[in-house]
Coordinates of C-alpha atoms in Angstrom, one line a residue:
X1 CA 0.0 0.0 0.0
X2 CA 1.4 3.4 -0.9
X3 CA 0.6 7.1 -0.6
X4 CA -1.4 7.3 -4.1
X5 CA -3.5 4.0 -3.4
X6 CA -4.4 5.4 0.4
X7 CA -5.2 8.7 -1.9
X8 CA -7.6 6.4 -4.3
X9 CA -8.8 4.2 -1.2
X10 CA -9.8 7.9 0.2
X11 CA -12.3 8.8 -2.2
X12 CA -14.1 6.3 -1.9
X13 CA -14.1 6.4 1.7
X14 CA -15.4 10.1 1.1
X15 CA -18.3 8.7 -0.6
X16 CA -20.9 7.8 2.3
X17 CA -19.4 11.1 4.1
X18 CA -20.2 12.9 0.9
X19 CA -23.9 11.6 1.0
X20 CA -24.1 12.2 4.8
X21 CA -23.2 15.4 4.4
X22 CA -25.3 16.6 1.5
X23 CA -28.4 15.4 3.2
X24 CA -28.1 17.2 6.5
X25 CA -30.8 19.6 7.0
X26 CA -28.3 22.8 7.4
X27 CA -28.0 25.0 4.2
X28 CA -24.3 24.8 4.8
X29 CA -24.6 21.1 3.2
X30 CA -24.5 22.2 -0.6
X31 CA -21.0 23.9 0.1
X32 CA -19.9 21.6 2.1
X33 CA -20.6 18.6 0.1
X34 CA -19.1 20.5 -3.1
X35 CA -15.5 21.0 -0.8
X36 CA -15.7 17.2 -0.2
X37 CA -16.4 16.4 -3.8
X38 CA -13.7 19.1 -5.1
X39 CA -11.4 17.5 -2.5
X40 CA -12.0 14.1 -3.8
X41 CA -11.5 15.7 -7.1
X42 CA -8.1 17.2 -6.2
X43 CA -6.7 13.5 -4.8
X44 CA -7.8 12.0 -8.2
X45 CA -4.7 14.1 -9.9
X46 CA -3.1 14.1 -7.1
X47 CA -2.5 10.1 -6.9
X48 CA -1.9 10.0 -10.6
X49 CA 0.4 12.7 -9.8
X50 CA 2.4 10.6 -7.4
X51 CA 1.9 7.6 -9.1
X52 CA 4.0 8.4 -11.9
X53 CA 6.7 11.3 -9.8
X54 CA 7.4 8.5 -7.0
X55 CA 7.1 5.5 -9.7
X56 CA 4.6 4.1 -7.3
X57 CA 2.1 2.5 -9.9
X58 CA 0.1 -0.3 -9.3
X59 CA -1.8 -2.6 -10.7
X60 CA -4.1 -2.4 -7.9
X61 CA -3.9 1.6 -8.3
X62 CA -4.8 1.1 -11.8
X63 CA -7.6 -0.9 -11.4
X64 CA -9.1 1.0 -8.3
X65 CA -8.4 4.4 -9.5
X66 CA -10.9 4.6 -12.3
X67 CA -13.2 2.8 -10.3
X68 CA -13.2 5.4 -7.2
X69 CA -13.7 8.3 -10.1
X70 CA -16.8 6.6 -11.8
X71 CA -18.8 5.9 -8.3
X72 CA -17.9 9.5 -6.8
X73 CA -19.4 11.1 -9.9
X74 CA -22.1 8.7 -10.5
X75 CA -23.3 9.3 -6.7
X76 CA -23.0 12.8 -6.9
X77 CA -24.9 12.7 -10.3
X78 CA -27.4 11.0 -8.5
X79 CA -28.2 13.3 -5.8
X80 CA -28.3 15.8 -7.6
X81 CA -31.0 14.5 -10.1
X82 CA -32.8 14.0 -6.9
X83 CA -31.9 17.2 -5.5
X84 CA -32.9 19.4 -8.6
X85 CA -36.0 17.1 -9.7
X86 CA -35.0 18.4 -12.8
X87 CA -35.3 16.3 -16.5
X88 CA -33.0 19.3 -17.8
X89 CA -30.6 18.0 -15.3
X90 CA -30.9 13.5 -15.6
X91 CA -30.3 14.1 -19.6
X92 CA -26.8 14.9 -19.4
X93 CA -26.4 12.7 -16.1
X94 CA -27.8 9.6 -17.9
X95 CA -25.1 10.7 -21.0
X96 CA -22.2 10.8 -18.3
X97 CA -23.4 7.6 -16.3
X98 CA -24.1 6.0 -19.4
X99 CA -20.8 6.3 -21.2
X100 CA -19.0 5.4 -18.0
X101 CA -20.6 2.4 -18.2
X102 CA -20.1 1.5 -21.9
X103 CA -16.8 3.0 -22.1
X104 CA -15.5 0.2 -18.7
X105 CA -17.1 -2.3 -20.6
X106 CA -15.6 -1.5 -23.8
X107 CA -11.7 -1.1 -22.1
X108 CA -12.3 -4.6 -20.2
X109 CA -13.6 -6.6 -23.1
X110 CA -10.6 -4.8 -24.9
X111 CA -8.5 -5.8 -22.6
X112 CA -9.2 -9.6 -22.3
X113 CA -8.4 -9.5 -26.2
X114 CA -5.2 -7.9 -25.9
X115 CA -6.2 -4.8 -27.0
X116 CA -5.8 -2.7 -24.2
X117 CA -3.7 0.2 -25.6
X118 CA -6.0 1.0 -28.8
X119 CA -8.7 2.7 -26.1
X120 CA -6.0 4.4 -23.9
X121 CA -7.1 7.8 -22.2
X122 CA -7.3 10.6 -24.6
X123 CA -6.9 14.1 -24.5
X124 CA -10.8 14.8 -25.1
X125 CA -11.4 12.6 -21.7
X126 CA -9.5 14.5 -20.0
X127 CA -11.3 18.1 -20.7
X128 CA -14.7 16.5 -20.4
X129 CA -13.9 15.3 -17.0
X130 CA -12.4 18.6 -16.3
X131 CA -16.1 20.2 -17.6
X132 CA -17.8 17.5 -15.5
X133 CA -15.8 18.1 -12.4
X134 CA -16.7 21.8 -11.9
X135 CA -20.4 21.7 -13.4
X136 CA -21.0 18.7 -10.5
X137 CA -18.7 20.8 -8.0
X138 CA -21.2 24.4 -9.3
X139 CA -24.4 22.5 -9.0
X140 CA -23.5 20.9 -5.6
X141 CA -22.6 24.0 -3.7
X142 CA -25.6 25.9 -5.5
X143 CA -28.6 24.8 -4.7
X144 CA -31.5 24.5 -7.1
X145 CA -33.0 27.4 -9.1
X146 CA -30.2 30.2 -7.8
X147 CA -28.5 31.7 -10.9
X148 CA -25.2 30.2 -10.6
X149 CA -27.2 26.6 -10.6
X150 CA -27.6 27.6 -14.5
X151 CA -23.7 27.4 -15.2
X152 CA -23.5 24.1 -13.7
X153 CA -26.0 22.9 -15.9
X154 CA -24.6 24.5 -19.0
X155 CA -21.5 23.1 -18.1
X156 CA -22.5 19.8 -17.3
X157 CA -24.3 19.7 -20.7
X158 CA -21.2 20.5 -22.0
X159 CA -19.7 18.0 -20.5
X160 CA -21.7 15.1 -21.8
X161 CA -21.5 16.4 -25.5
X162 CA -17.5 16.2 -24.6
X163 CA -18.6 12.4 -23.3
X164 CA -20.3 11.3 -26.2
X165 CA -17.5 12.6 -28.4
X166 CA -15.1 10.8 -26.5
X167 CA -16.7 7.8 -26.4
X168 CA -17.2 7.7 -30.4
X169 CA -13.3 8.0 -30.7
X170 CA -13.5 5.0 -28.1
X171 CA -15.4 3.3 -30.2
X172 CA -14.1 4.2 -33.3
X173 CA -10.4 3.0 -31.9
X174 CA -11.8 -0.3 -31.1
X175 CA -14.4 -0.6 -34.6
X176 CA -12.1 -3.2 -36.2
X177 CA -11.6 -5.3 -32.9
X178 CA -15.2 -5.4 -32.7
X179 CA -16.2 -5.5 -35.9
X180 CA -13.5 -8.1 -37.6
X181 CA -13.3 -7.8 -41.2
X182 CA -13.4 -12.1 -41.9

């Protein structure tokens, strides 16, 4: 076990806290639970971070580290469909949940054919889950119907047309290993 795996192992132990927190009956909650959610955020690059500075990669890092990212968004998504009661809001939520799912399916099935490289990370990932990270971190600390709620939503929209981009140059990297040419 090293520093960027206790990092990884944190955010999901932020998770229930995270919940807790957001449903306390203090108005303080929506900030509060955006800090915990930015600070999960901030350990995500901060473990990659380390991972690769102190050459501390695992495979157990590699595995959990996408895993931790995927259930803190997909939670916060979730409350804050509930929270907002909002169609406007569960379109671009189902997108991002969605993809996340499709996406872990495609790298694993990928994988197991020795594939694994042809769906690496790309560049395009990486700004949609920077456009997903503050629209989640806007809409948590703002609650519902306040101005600044608006921006998250425009950003989180922005976010899943960034996810379903990404995930068509997923798919298009993997076409011929799914679709074989025989």
């Amino acid at each position: 076990m090293n520093l960027p795996n206790v990092l990884t192992l944190s955010r999901i132990v932020m998770i229930p806290v995270f919940v807790m927190v957001f449903y306390l009956p203090f108005d303080w909650r929506y900030v509060a639970s955006a800090a915990i959610f930015a600070i999960a955020g901030a350990t995500d690059w901060l473990d990659g971070y380390l991972a690769r500075k102190l050459d501390q990669s695992t495979p157990f890092g590699a595995f959990l580290d996408p895993v931790a990212d995927k259930l803190m968004v997909a939670v916060a998504l979730t409350v804050l469909i509930e929270e907002h009661a909002s169609f406007i809001l569960t379109i671009p939520a189902m997108v991002i949940i969605g993809r996340e799912i499709v996406i872990s399916a495609l790298r694993e099935w990928m994988a197991e054919m020795g594939s694994r490289a042809s769906v690496a990370v790309s560049y395009i990932g990486k700004v949609k889950t920077t456009a997903q990270m503050v629209a989640i971190v806007i809409l948590l600390a703002v609650p519902p119907g306040l101005p600044y709620s608006h921006l998250g939503t425009g950003l989180l929209y922005v976010a899943a047309v960034l996810t379903l981009w990404s995930m068509v140059l997923y798919l298009r990297a993997a076409w011929d290993d799914l679709f074989p040419k025989h």
